[in-house]
Short mmCIF file of C-alpha atoms in Angstrom, two decimals:
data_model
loop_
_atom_site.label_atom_id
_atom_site.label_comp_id
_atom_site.label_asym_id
_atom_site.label_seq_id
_atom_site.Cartn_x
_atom_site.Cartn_y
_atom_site.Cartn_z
CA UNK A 1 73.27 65.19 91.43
CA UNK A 2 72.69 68.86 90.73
CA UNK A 3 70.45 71.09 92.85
CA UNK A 4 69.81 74.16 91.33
CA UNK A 5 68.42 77.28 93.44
CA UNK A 6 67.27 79.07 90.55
CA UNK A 7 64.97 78.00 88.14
CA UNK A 8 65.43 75.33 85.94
CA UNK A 9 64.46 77.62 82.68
CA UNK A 10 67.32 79.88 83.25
CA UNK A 11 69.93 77.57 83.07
CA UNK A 12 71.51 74.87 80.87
CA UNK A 13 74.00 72.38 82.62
CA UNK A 14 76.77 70.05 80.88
CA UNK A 15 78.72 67.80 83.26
CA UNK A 16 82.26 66.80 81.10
CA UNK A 17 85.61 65.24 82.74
CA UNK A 18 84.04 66.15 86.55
CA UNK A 19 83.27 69.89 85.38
CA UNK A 20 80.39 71.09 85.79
CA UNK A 21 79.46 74.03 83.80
CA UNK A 22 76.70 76.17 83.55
CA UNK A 23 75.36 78.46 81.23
CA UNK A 24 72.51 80.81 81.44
CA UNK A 25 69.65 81.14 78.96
CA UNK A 26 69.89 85.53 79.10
CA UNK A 27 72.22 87.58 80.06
CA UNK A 28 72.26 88.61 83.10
CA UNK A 29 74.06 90.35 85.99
CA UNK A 30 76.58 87.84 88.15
CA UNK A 31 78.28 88.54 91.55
CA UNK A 32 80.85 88.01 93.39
CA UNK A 33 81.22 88.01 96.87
CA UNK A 34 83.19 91.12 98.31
CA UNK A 35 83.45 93.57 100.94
CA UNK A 36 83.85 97.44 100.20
CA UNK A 37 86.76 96.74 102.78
CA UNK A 38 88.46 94.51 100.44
CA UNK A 39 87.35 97.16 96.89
CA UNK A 40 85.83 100.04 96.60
CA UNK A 41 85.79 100.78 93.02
CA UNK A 42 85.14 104.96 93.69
CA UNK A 43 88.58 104.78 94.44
CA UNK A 44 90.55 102.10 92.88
CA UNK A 45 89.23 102.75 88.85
CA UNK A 46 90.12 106.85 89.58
CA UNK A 47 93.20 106.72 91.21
CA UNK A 48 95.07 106.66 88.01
CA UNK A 49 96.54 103.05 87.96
CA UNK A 50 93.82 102.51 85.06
CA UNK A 51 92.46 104.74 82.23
CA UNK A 52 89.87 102.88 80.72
CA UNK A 53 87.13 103.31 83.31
CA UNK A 54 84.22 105.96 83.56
CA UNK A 55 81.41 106.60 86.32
CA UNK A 56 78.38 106.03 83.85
CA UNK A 57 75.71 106.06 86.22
CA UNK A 58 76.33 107.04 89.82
CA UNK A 59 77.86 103.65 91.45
CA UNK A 60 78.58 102.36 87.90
CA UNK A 61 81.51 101.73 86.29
CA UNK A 62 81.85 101.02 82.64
CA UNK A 63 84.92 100.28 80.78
CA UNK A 64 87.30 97.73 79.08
CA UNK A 65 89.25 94.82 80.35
CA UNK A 66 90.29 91.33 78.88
CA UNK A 67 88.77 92.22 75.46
CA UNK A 68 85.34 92.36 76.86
CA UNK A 69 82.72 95.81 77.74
CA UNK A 70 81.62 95.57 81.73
CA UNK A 71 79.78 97.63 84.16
CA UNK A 72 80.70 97.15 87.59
CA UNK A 73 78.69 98.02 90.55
CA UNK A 74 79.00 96.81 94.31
CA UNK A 75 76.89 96.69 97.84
CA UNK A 76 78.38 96.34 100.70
CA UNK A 77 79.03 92.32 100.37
CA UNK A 78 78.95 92.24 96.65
CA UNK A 79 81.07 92.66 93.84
CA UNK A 80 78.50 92.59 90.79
CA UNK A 81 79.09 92.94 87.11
CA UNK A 82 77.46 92.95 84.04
CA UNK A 83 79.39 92.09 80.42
CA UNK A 84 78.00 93.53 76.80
CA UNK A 85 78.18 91.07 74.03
CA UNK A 86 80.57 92.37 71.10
CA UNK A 87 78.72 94.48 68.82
CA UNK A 88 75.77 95.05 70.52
CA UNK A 89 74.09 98.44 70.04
CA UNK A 90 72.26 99.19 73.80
CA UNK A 91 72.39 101.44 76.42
CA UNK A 92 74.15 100.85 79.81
CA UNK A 93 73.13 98.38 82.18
CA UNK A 94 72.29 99.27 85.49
CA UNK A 95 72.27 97.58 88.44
CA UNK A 96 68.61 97.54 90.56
CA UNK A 97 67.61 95.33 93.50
CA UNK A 98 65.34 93.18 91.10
CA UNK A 99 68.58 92.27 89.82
CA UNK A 100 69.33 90.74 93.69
CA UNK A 101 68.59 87.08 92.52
CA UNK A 102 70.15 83.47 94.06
CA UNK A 103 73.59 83.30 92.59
CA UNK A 104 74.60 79.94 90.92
CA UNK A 105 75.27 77.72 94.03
CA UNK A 106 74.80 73.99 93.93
CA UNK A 107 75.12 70.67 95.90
CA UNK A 108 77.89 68.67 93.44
CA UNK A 109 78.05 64.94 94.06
CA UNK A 110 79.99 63.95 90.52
CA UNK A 111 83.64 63.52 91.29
CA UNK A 112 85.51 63.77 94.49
CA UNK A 113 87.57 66.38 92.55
CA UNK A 114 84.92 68.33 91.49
CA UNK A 115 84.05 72.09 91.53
CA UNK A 116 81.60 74.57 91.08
CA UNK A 117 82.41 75.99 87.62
CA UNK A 118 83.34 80.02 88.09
CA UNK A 119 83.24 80.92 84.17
CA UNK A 120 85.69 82.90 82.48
CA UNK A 121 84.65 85.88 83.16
CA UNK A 122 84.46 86.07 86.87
CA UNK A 123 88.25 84.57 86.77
CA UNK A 124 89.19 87.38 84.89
CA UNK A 125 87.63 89.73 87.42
CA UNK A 126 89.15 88.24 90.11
CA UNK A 127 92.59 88.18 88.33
CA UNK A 128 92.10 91.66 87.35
CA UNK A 129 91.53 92.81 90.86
CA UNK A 130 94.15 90.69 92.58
CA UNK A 131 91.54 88.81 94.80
CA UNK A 132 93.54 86.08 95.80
CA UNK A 133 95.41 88.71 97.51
CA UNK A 134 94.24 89.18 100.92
CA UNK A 135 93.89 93.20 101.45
CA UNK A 136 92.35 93.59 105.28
CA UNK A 137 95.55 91.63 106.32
CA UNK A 138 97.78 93.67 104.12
CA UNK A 139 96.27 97.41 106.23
CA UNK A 140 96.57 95.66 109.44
CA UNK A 141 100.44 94.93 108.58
CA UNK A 142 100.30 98.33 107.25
CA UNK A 143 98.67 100.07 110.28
CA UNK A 144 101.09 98.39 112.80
CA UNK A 145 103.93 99.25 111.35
CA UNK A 146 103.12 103.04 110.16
CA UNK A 147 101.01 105.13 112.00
CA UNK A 148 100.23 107.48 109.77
CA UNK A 149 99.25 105.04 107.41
CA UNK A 150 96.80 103.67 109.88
CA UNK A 151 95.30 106.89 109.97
CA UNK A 152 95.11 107.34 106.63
CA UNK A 153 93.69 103.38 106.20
CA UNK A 154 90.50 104.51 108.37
CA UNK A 155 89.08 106.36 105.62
CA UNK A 156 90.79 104.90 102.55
CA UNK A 157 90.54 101.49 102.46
CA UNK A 158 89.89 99.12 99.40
CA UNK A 159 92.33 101.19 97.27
CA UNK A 160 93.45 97.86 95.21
CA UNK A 161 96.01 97.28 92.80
CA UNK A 162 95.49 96.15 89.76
CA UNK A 163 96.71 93.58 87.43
CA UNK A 164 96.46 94.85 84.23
CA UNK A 165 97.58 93.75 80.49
CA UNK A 166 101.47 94.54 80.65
CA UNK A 167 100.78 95.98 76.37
CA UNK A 168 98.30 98.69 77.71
CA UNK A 169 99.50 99.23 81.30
CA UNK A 170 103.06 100.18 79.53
CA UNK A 171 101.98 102.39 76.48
CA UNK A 172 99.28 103.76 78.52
CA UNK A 173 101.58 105.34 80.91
CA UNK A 174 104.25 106.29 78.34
CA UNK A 175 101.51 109.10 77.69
CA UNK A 176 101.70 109.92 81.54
CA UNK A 177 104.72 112.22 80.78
CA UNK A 178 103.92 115.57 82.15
CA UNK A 179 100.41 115.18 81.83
CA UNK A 180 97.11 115.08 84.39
CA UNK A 181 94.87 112.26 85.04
CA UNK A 182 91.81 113.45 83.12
CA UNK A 183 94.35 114.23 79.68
CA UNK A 184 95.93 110.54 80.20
CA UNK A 185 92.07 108.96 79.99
CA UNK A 186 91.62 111.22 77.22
CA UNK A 187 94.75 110.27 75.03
CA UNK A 188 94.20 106.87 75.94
CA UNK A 189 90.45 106.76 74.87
CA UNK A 190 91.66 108.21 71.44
CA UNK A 191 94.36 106.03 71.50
CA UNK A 192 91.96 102.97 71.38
CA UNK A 193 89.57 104.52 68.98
CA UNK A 194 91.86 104.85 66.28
CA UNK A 195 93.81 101.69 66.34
CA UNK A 196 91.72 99.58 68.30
CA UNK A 197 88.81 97.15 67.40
CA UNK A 198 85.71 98.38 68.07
CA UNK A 199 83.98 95.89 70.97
CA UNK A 200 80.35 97.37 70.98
CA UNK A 201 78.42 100.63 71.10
CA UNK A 202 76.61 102.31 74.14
CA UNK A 203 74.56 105.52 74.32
CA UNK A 204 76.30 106.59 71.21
CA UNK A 205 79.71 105.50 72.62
CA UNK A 206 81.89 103.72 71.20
CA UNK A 207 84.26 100.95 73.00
CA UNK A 208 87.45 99.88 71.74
CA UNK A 209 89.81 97.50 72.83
CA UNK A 210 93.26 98.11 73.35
CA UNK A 211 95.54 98.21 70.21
CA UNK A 212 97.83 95.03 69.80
CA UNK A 213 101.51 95.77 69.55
CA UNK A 214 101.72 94.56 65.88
CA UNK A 215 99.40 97.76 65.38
CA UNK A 216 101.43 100.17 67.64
CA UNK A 217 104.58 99.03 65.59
CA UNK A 218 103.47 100.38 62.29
CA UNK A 219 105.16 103.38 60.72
CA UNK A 220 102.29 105.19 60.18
CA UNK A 221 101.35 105.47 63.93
CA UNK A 222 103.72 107.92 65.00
CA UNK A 223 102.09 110.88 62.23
CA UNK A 224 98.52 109.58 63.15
CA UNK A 225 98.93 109.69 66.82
CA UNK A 226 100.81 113.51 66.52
CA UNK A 227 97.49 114.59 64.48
CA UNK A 228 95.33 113.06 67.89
CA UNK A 229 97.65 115.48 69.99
CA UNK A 230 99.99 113.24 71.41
CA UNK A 231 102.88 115.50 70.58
CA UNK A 232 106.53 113.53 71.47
CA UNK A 233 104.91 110.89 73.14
CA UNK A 234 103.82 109.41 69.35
CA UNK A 235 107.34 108.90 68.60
CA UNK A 236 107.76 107.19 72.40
CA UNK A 237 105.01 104.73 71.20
CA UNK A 238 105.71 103.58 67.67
CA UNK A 239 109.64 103.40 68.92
CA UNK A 240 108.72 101.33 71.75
CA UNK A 241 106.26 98.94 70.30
CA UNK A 242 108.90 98.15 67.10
CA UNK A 243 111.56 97.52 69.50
CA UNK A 244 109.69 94.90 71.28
CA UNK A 245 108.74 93.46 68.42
CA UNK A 246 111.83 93.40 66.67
CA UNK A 247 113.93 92.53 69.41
CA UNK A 248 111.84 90.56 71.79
CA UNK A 249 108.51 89.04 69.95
CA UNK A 250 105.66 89.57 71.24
CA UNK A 251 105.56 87.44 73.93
CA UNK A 252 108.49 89.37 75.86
CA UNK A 253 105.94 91.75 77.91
CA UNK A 254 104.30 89.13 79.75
CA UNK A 255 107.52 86.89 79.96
CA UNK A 256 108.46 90.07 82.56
CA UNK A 257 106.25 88.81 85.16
CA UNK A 258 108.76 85.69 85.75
CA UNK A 259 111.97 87.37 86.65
CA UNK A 260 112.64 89.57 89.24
CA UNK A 261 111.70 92.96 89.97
CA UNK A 262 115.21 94.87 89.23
CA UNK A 263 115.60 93.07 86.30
CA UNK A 264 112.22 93.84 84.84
CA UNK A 265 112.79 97.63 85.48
CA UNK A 266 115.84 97.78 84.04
CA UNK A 267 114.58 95.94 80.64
CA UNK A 268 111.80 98.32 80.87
CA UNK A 269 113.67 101.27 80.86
CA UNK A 270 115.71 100.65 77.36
CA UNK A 271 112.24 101.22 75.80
CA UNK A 272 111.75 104.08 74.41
CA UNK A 273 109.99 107.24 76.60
CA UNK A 274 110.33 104.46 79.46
CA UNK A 275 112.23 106.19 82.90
CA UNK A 276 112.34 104.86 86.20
CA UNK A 277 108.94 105.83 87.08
CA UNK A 278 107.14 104.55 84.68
CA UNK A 279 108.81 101.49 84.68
CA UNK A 280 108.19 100.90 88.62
CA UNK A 281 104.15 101.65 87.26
CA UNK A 282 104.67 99.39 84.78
CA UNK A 283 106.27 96.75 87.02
CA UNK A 284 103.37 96.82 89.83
CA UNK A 285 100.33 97.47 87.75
CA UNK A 286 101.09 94.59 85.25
CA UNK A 287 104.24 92.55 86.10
CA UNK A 288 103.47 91.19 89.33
CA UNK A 289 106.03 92.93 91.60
CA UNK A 290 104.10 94.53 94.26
CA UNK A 291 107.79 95.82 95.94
CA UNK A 292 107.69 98.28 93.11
CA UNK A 293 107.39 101.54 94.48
CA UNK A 294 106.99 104.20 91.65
CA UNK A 295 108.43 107.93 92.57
CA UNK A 296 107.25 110.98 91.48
CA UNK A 297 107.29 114.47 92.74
CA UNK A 298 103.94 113.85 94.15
CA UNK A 299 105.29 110.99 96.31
CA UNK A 300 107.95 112.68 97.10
CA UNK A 301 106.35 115.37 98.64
CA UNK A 302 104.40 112.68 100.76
CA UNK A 303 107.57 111.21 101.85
CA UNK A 304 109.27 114.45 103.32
CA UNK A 305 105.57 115.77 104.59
CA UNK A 306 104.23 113.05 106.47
CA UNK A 307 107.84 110.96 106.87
CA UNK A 308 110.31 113.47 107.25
CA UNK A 309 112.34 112.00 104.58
CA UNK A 310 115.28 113.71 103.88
CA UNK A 311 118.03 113.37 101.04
CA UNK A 312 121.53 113.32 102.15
CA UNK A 313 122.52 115.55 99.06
CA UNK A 314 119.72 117.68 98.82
CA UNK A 315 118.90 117.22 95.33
CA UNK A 316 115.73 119.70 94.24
CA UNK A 317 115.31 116.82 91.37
CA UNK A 318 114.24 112.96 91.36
CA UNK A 319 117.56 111.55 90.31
CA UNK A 320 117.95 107.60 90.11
CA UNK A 321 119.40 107.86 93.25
CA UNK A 322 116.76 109.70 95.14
CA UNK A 323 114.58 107.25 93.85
CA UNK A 324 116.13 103.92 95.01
CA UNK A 325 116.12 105.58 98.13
CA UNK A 326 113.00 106.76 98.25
CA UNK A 327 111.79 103.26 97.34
CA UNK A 328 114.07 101.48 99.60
CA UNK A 329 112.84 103.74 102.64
CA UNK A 330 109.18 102.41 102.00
CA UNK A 331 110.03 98.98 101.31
CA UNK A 332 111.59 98.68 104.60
CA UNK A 333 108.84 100.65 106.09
CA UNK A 334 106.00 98.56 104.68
CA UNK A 335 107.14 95.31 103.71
CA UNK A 336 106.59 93.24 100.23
CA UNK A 337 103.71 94.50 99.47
CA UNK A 338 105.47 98.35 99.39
CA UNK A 339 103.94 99.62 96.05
CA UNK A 340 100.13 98.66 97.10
CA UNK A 341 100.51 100.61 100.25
CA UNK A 342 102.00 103.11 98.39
CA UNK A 343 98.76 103.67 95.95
CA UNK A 344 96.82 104.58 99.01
CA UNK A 345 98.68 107.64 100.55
CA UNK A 346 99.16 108.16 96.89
CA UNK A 347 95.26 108.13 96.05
CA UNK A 348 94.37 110.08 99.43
CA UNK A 349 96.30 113.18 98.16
CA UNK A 350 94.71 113.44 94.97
CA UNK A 351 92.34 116.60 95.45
CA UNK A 352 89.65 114.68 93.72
CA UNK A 353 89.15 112.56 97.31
CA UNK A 354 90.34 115.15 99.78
CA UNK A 355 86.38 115.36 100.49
CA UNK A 356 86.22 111.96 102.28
CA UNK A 357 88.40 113.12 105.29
CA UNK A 358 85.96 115.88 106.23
CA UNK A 359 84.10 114.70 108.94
CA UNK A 360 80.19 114.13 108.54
CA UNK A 361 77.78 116.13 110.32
CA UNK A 362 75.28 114.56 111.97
CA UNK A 363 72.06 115.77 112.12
CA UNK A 364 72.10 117.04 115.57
CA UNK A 365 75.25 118.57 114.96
CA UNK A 366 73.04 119.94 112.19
CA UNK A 367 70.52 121.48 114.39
CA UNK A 368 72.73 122.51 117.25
CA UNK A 369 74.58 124.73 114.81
CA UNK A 370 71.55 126.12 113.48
CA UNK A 371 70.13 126.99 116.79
CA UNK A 372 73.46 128.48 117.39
CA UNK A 373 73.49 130.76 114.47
CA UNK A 374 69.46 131.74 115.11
CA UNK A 375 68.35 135.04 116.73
CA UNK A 376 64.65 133.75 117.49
CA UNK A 377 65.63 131.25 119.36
CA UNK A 378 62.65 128.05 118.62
CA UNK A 379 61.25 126.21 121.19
CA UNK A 380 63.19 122.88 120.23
CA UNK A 381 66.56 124.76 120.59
CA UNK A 382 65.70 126.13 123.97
CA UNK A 383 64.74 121.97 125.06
CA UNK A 384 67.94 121.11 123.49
CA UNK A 385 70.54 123.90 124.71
CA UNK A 386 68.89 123.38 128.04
CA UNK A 387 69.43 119.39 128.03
CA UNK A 388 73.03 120.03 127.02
CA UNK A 389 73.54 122.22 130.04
CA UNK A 390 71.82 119.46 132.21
CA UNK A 391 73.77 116.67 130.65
CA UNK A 392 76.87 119.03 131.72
CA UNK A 393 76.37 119.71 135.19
CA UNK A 394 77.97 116.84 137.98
CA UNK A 395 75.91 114.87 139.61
CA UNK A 396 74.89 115.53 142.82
CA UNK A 397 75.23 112.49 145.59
CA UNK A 398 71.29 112.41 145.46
CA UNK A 399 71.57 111.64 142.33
CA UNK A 400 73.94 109.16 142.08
CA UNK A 401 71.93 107.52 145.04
CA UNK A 402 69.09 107.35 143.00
CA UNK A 403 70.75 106.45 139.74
CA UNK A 404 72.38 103.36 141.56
CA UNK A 405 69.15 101.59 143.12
#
């Protein structure tokens, strides 16, 4: 029988074929069980692997995945999200500790077989995030076999990689193309607003969702998308989409994720606007091949800095050579799993998070530099500076007499 731990007037509950299934009366923030180890969403939504997310209220971030509107927020076991209802006209949704309520947990004795029902949308968060995909074991492989890395790992972890819709993880980073973060989200955003349907409306924001290819394939796109300031990348876009649809179907995208890595580059890259880079992007944001290690002159800079990687030729250019090498060099170094250790020495160099590896001052540290830096010396700084010469001094034997009764 069913046990519910929350009350009985929140909840409806169907039992069909050993399923049980539960549905609440309101809507209502869920959870999910999750250490800031294992996510921190600070980093992993800025890092540029995605551009749909913003920081709507400090901790909160809003944006669109799986055709649906969420908020995400976390604590430091949590994982808790919130999802708008198409069409709805509100304001954002923010977490609060009244929110901190039992989650759906219950004592099942139907079928042997049977499970706790997760609902669709926490499977899409956990596909979306790669949760099944154990990350403290991947930085302890990591840390033993780099060093720097491990350093780096200390203050970076939970950068995650994400899974994301192969349609907008490829024409989203077609507009990466000498461009900047902040003007990708941008392009993107207007991107979705023009061809996308609109999902719901939020302090006077609109959210779309991301245009289908059918859409993208028009040949009207291109001149609408120049207008929006694309420049050549509206030609990249149209050309690509029609090609896939013309030559693949629509189905061909996804189909990606079943052969293997080289293979899905290389059909990547006869798209058009599609190089090596972005295909490697392409290949471990959406495509399940986490070996992918995508090369830019940003990595590249990381690889002769902190791994005194060194080109046999030379080259002042990332050539297809430089970058199977490049890639190769890391995939030996870290494994498999190459392209998600990758996104963290990649994330920790964006200026944007060089604040984390300052070191916090404590508030003694605090008061010893201000006592430091004061001419009228206070009686609380002369107690202190004259403990820290005490604590300085060796003991005498006397003292360690005493100290060892």
């Amino acid at each position: 029988m069913l046990k519910p731990i929350i009350p009985l007037s929140s909840l409806h509950v169907s039992i069909a074929s050993g399923m049980v299934k539960v549905c609440f009366g309101k809507q209502m923030w869920r959870s999910i069980e999750l250490a800031r180890s294992e996510l921190r969403l600070e980093l992993t939504l800025a890092c540029g692997q995605s551009f749909r997310w913003r920081e709507t209220a400090e901790g909160h971030w809003t944006g669109v995945m799986g055709g649906r509107v969420w908020t995400l927020t976390q604590t430091d076991t949590r994982l808790w999200y919130y999802v708008y209802k198409h069409q709805q006209d509100s304001t954002h949704r923010r977490w609060t500790e009244e929110d901190r309520e039992p989650e759906a947990k219950y004592e099942v004795d139907v079928k042997a077989e049977a499970l706790p029902y997760r609902g669709e949308e926490e499977e899409l968060l956990r596909d979306y995030f790669q949760l099944n995909v154990n990350f403290e074991e991947l930085y302890k492989d990591w840390g033993e076999r780099d060093t720097h890395f491990k350093k780096t790992a200390d203050i970076f972890s939970g950068v995650r990689m994400l899974r994301q819709d192969p349609t907008e993880c490829l024409f989203s980073f077609i507009c990466t193309s000498n461009n900047h973060i902040s003007r990708i989200q941008g392009m993107v955003e207007r991107l979705c607003q023009s061809l996308g349907t609109k999902l719901c409306l939020l302090d006077e924001t609109s959210y779309h969702d991301f245009p289908a290819l059918s859409t993208l394939a028009e040949s009207s796109v291109e001149v609408r998308l120049r207008d929006l300031g694309f420049g050549y990348r509206a030609k990249f876009l149209q050309q690509s989409a029609k090609t896939i649809l013309d030559s693949h179907g629509s189905h061909w995208l996804g189909g990606l994720r079943n052969i293997p890595y080289l293979e899905a580059r290389d059909a990547l890259r006869t798209l058009s606007g599609v190089g090596t880079k972005v295909a490697d992007c392409v290949c471990l944001m959406s495509l399940d091949k986490p070996e992918a290690v995508p090369i830019d002159t940003h990595v590249w800079q990381i690889a002769k800095r902190d791994y005194n990687f060194v080109s046999n030729t030379g080259q002042k250019t990332i050539t297809d050579k430089l970058h199977r090498d490049i890639g190769d060099f890391f995939r030996k170094l870290w494994g498999p799993y190459a392209g998600w250790a990758q996104s963290v020495l990649f994330c920790s160099d964006l200026k944007k998070f060089q604040h984390l590896k300052k070191t916090p001052v404590t508030k003694e540290q605090k008061r010893e530099i201000k006592c430091e830096a004061d001419d009228n010396e206070t009686v609380q700084c002369k107690v202190m500076k004259k403990e820290k010469i005490k604590a300085q001094r060796p003991m005498s034997k006397k003292t360690t007499k005493v100290t060892g009764r």
